[in-house]
Short mmCIF file of C-alpha atoms and ligand atoms in Angstrom, two decimals:
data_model
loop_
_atom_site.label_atom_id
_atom_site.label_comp_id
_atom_site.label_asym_id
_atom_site.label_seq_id
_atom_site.Cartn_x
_atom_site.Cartn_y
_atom_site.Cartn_z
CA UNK T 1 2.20 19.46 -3.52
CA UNK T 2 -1.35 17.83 -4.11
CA UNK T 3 -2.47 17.72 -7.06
CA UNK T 4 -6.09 16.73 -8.72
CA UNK T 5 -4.79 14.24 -11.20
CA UNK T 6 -1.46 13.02 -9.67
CA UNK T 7 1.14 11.87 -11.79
CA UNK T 8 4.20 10.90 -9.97
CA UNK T 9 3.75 7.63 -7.49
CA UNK T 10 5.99 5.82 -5.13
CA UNK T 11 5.02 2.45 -4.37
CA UNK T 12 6.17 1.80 -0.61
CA UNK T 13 6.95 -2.18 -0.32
CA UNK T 14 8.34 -4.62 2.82
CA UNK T 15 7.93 -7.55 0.82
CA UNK T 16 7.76 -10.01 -1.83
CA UNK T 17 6.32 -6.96 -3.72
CA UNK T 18 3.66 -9.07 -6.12
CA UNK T 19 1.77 -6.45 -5.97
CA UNK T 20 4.64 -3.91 -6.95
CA UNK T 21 4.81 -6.44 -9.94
CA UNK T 22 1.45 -6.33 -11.17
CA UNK T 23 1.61 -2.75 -11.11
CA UNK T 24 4.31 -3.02 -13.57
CA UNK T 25 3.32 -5.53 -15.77
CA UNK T 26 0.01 -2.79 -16.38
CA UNK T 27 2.59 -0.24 -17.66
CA UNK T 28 1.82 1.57 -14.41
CA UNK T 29 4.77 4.49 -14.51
CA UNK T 30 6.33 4.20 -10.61
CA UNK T 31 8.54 6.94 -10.42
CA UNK T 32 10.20 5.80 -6.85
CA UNK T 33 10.24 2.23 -4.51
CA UNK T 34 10.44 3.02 -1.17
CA UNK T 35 11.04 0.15 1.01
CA UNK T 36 11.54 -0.06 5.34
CA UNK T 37 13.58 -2.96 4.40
CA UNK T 38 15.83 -4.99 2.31
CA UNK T 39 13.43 -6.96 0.66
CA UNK T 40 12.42 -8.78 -3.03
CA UNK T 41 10.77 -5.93 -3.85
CA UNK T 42 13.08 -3.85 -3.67
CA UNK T 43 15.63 -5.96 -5.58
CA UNK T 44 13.27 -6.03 -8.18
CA UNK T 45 12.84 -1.98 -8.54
CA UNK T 46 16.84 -2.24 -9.29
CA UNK T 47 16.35 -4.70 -11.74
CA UNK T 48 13.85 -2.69 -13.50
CA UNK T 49 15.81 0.45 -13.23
CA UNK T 50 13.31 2.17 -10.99
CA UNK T 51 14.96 4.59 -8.44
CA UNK T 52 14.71 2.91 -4.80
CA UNK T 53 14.90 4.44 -1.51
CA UNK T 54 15.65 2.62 1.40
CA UNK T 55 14.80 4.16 4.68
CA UNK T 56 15.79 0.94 6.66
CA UNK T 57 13.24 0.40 9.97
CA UNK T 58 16.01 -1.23 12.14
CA UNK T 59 13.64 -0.86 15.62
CA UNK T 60 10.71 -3.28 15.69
CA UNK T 61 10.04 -2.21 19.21
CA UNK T 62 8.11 -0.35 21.45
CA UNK T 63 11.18 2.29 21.44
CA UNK T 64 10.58 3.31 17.69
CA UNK T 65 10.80 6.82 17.05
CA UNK T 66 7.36 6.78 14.47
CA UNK T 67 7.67 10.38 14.12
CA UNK T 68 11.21 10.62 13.05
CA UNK T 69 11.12 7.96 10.60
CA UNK T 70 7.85 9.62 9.21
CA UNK T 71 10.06 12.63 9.00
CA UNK T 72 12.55 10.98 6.69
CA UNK T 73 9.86 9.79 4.13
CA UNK T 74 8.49 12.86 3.89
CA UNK T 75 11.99 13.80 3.07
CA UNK T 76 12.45 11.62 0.65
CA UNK T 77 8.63 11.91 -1.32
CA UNK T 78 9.64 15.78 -1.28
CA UNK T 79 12.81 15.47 -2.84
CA UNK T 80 11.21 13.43 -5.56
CA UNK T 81 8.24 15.68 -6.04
CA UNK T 82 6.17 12.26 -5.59
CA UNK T 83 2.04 13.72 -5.66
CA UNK T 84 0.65 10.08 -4.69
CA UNK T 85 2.08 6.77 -2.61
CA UNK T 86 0.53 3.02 -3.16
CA UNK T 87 1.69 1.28 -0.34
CA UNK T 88 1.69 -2.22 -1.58
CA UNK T 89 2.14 -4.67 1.58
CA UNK T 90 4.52 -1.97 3.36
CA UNK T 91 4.32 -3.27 7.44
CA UNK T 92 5.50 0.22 8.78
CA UNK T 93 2.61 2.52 10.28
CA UNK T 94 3.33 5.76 9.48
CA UNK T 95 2.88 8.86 11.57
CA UNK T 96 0.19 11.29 11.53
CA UNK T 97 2.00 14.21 9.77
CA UNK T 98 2.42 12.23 6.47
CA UNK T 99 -1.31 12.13 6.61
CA UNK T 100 -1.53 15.36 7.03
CA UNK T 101 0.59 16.75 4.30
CA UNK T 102 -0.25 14.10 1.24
CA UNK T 103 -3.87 14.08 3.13
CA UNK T 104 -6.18 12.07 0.37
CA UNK T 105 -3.05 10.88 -1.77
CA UNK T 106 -2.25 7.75 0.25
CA UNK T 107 -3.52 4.62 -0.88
CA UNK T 108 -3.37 0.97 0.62
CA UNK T 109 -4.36 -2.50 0.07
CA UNK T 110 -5.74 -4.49 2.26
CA UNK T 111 -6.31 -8.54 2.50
CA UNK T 112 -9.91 -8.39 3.45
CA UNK T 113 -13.21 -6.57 3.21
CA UNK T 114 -12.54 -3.29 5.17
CA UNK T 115 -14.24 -3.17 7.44
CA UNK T 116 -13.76 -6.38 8.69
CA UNK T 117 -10.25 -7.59 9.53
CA UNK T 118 -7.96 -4.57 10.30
CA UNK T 119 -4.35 -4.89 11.27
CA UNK T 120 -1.93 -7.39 9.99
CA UNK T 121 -3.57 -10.92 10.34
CA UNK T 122 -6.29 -9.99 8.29
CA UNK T 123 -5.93 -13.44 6.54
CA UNK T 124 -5.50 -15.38 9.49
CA UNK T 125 -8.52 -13.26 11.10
CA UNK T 126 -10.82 -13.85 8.36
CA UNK T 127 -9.82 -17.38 8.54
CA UNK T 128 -10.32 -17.94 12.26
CA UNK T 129 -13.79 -16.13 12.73
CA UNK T 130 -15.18 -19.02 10.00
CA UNK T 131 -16.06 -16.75 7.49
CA UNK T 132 -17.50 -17.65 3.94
CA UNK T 133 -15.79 -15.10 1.90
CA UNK T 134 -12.86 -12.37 2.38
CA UNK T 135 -11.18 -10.55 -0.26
CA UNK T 136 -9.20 -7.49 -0.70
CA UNK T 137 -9.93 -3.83 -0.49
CA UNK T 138 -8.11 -0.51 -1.90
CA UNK T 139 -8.40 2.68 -0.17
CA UNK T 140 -7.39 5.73 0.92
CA UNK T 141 -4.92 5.83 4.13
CA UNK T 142 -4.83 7.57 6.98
CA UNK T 143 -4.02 8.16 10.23
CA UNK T 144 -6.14 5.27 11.71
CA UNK T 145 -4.68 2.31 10.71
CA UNK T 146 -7.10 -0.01 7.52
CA UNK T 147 -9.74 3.00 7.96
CA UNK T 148 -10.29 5.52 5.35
CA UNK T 149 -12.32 5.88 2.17
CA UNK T 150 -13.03 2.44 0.41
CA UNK T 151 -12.33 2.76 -3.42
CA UNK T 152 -12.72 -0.69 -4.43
CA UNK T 153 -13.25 -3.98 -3.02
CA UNK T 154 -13.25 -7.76 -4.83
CA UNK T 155 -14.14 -10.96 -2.56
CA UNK T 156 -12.83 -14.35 -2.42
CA UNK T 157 -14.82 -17.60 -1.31
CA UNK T 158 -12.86 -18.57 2.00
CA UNK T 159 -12.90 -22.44 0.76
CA UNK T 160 -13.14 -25.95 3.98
CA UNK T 161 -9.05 -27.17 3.57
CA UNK T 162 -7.69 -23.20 3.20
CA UNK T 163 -4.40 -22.28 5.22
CA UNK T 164 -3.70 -19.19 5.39
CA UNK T 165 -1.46 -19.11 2.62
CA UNK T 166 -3.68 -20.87 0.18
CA UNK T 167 -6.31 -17.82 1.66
CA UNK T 168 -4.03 -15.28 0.93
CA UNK T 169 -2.44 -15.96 -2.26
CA UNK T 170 -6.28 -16.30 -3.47
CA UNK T 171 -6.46 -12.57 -2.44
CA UNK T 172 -3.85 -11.59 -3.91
CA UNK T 173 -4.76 -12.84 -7.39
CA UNK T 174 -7.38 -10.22 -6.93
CA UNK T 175 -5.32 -7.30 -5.41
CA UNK T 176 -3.07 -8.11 -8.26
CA UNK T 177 -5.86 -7.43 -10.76
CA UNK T 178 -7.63 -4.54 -8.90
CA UNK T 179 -4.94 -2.15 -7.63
CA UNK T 180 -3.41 -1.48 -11.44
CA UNK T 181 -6.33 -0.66 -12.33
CA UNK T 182 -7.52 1.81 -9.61
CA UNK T 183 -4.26 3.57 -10.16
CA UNK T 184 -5.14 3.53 -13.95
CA UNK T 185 -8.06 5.36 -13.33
CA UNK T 186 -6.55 7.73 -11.19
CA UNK T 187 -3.94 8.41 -14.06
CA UNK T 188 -6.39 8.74 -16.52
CA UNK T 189 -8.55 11.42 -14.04
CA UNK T 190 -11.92 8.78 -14.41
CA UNK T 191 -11.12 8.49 -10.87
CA UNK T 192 -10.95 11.91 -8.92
CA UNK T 193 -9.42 11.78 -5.27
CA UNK T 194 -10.88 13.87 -2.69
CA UNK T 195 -8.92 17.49 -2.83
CA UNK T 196 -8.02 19.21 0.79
CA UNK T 197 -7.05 22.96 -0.44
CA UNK T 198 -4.63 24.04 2.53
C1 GAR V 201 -0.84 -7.95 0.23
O1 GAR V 201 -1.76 -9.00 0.38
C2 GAR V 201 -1.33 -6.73 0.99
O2 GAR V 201 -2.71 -6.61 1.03
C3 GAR V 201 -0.78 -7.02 2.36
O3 GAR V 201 0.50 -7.55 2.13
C4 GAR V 201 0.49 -8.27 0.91
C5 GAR V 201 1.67 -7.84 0.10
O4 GAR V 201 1.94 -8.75 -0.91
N1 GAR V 201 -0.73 -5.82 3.13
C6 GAR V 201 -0.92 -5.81 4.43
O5 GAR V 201 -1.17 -6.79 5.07
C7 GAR V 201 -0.77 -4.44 5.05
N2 GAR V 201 -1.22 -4.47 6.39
P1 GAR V 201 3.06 -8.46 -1.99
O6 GAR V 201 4.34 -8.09 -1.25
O7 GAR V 201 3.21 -9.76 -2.72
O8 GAR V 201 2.59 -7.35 -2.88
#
């Protein structure tokens, strides 16, 4: 299933999916959306006439089968012979066997200098500790949730009168810019992923 210069990507989304956009506005070719929710995003991958898969989270609680629901995107990035996944603000964490079988082919991004400011109040985080600067980082995924091999990283000035949504929309301007073009060069094979032969 792995492959050195992957071609086929599925960008996984829970959101507004700005990210999603940016990716196609760069011509980047997303062969599937695959969302844990209804969400913009996802609206927008219809609109565009990418295919979508919903594989709707409807358990935000402690009782969540993480395994099963792992299971079914597996299914799903099987079925579509997918070789690489860009989660682009996707708020599910996965299970360890989807790490294990597209080991080295999961990328994230992040809204702050892995690092510093795992888990999902990065912004907030960043913004709380009195930090100078933040910014946004692109890696690989796995297992351990905001760890894994940094591939790129851009900062922001955290600025005196920032909210966290001024903060964060100032990151995103440069996840917008930097994702793309990781992917490009991961398309292109200037960019070589780490290979696990199994
Ligand atoms: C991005 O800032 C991304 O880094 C973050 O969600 C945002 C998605 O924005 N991801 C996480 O926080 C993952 N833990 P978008 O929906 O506009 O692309």
């Amino acid at each position: 299933m792995n492959t050195k210069t992957p071609k086929n990507i599925a960008v996984f989304v829970s959101g507004t999916g700005s990210n999603f956009e940016a990716m196609l506005d760069k011509h980047i070719p997303v062969k599937l959306v695959v969302a844990d929710r209804p969400c913009k995003a996802l609206d927008r991958a219809k609109e565009v006439g990418i295919p979508t898969e919903l594989i709707e989270r409807k358990n935000f609680g402690v009782t969540f089968d993480r395994g099963l629901y792992t299971q079914k995107i597996l299914e799903v990035l099987r079925t579509n012979d997918i070789h690489l996944v860009a989660m682009a603000g996707f708020m599910t964490i996965l299970g360890e066997s989807l790490f294990t079988e597209y080991d080295g082919f999961i990328l994230n991004t992040h809204p702050s200098l892995l690092p510093l400011f795992k888990g999902d109040r990065a912004v907030r985080d960043a913004l709380g500790a009195g930090a100078k600067e933040t910014g946004c980082t692109i890696h690989i995924a796995t297992a351990r949730l905001d760890d894994g091999p940094i591939l790129a990283q851009r900062s922001v000035p955290i600025l005196p009168n920032d909210t966290t949504e001024t903060l964060h929309e100032r990151i995103k301007i440069e996840e917008r810019a930097l994702y793309p073009e990781v992917l490009k060069n991961i398309l292109s094979g200037n960019l070589v992923l780490p290979h696990r032969v199994v």
